[in-house]
XYZ file of N, CA and C in Angstrom:
249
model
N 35.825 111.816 -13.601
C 34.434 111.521 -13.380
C 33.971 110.351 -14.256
N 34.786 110.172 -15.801
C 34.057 109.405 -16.374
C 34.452 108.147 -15.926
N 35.990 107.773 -15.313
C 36.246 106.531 -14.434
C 35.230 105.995 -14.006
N 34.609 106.694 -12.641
C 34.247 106.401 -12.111
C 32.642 105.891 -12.309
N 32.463 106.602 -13.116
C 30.781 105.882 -14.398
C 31.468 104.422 -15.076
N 32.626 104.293 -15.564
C 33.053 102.599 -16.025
C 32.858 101.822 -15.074
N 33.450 102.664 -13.654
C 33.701 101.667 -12.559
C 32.661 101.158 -11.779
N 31.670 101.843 -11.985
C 30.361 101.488 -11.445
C 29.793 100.739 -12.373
N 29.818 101.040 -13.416
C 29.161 100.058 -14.668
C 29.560 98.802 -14.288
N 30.898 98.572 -14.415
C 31.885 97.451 -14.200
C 30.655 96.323 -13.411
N 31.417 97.097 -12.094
C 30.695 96.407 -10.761
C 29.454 96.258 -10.842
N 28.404 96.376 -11.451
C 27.008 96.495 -11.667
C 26.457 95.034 -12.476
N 27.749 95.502 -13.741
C 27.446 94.219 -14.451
C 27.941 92.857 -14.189
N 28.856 93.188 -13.028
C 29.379 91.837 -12.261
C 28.811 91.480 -10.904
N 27.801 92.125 -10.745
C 27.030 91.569 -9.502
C 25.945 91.517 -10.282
N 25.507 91.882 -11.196
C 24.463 91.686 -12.042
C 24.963 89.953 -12.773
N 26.047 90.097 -13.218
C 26.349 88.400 -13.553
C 26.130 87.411 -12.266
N 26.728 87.917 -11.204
C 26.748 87.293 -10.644
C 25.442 86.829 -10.007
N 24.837 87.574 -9.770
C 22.730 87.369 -9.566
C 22.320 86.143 -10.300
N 22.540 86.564 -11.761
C 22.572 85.755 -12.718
C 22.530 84.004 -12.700
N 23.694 83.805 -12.182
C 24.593 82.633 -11.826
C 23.775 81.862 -10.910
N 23.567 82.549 -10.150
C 22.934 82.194 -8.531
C 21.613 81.445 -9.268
N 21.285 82.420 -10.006
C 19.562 81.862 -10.199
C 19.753 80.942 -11.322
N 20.445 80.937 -11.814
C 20.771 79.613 -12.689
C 20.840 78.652 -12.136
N 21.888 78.633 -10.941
C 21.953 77.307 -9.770
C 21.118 76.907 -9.268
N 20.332 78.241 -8.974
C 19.270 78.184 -8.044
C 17.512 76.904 -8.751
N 17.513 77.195 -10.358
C 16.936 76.936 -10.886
C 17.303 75.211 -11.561
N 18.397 75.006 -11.236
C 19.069 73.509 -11.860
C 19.105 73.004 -10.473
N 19.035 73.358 -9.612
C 19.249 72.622 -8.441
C 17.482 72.001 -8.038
N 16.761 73.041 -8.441
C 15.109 72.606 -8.472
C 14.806 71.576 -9.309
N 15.248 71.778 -10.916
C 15.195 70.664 -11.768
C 15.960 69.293 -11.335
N 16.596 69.492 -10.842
C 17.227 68.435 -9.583
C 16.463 67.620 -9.035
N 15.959 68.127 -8.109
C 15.765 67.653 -6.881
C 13.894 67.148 -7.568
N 13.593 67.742 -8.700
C 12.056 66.826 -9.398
C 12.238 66.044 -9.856
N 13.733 65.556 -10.486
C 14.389 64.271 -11.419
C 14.173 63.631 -10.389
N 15.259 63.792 -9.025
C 15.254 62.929 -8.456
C 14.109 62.494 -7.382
N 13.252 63.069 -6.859
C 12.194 62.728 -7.122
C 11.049 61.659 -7.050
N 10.925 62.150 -8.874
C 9.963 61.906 -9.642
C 10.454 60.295 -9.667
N 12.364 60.263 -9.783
C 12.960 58.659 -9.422
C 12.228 58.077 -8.811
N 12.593 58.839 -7.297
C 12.754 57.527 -6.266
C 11.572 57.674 -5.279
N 10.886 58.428 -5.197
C 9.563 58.376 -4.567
C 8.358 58.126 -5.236
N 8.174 56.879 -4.880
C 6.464 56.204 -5.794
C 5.485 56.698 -4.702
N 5.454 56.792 -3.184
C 4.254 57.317 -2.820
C 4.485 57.872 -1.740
N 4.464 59.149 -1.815
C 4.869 59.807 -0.502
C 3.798 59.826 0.526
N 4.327 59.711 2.183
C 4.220 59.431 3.306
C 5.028 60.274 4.354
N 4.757 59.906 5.354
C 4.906 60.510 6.280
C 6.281 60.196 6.669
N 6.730 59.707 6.383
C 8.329 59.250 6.549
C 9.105 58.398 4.971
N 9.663 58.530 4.908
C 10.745 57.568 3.402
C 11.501 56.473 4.047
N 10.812 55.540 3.510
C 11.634 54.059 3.478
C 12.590 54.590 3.368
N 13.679 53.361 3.471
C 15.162 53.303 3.636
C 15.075 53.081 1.944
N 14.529 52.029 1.227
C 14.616 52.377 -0.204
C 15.066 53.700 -0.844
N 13.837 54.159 -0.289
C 14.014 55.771 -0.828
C 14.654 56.682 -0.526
N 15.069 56.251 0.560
C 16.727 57.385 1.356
C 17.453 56.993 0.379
N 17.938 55.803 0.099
C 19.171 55.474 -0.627
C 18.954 56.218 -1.929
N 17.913 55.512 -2.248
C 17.269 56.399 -3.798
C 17.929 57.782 -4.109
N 17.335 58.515 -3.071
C 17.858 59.885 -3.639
C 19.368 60.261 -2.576
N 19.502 59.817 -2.187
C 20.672 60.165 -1.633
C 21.931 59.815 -3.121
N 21.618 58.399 -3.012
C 22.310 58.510 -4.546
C 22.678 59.226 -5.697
N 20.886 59.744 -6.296
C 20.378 60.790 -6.876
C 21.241 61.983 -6.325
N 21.197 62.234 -5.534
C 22.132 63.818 -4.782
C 23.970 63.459 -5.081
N 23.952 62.284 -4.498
C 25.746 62.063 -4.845
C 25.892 62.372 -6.255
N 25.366 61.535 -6.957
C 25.634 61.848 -8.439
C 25.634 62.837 -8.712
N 24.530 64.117 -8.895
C 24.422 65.238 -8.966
C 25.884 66.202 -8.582
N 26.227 65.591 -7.183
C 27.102 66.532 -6.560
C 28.494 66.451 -7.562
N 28.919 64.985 -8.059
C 30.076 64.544 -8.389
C 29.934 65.283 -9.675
N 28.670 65.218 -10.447
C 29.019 65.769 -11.603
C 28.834 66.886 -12.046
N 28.384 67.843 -11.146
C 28.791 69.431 -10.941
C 30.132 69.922 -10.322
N 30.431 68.908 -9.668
C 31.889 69.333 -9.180
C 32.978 68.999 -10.837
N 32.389 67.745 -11.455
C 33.592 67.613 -12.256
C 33.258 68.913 -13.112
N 31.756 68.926 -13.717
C 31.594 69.944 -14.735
C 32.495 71.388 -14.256
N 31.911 71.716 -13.041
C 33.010 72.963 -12.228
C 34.294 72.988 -12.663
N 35.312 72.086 -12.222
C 36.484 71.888 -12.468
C 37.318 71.792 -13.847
N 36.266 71.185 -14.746
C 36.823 71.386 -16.453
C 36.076 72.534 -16.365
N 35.144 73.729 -16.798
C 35.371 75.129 -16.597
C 36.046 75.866 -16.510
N 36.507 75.607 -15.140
C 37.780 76.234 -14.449
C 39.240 75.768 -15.153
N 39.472 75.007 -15.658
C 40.088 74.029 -16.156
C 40.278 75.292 -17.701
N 39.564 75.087 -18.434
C 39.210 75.973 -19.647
C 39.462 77.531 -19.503
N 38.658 78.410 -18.733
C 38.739 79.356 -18.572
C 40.428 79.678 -17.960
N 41.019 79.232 -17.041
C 42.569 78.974 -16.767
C 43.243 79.161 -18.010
N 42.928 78.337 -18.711
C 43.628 78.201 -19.668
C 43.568 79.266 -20.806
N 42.202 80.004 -21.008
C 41.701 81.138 -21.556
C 42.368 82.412 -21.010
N 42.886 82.644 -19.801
C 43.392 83.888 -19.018
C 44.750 83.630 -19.596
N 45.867 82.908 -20.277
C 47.070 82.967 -20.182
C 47.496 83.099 -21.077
């Protein structure tokens, strides 16, 4: 019986991390998207210049490249932490 109280704990606190995570992303991806922004839009309208497509499209590439690298050294680390 008492297994099965760890094993639920377990799982609780790993979907509980995992909640966690989400809203972390969830919350850097907002701080995001006001950087970029606050960049590249001087006056919003009813449509975005091509300026300002590029603007944040840019703004978004960058973002993407350097969450993927940050991701990958993580993973990179923690790998290396399991062995």
């Amino acid at each position: 019986m008492a297994d099965l109280g760890e094993a639920n704990e377990a799982e609780l606190q790993r979907l509980v991390a995992a909640e966690q995570q989400k809203a972390q992303f969830t919350a850097q991806v907002h701080h995001f998207m006001e950087l970029c922004w606050d960049k590249c839009v001087e006056k919003p309208g009813n449509r975005l210049d091509s300026r300002t497509e590029n603007c944040l499209s840019s703004c978004v590439d960058r973002f993407i490249d350097t969450t993927l690298a940050i991701t990958s050294r993580f993973a990179q680390i923690v790998q290396k932490g399991g062995q």
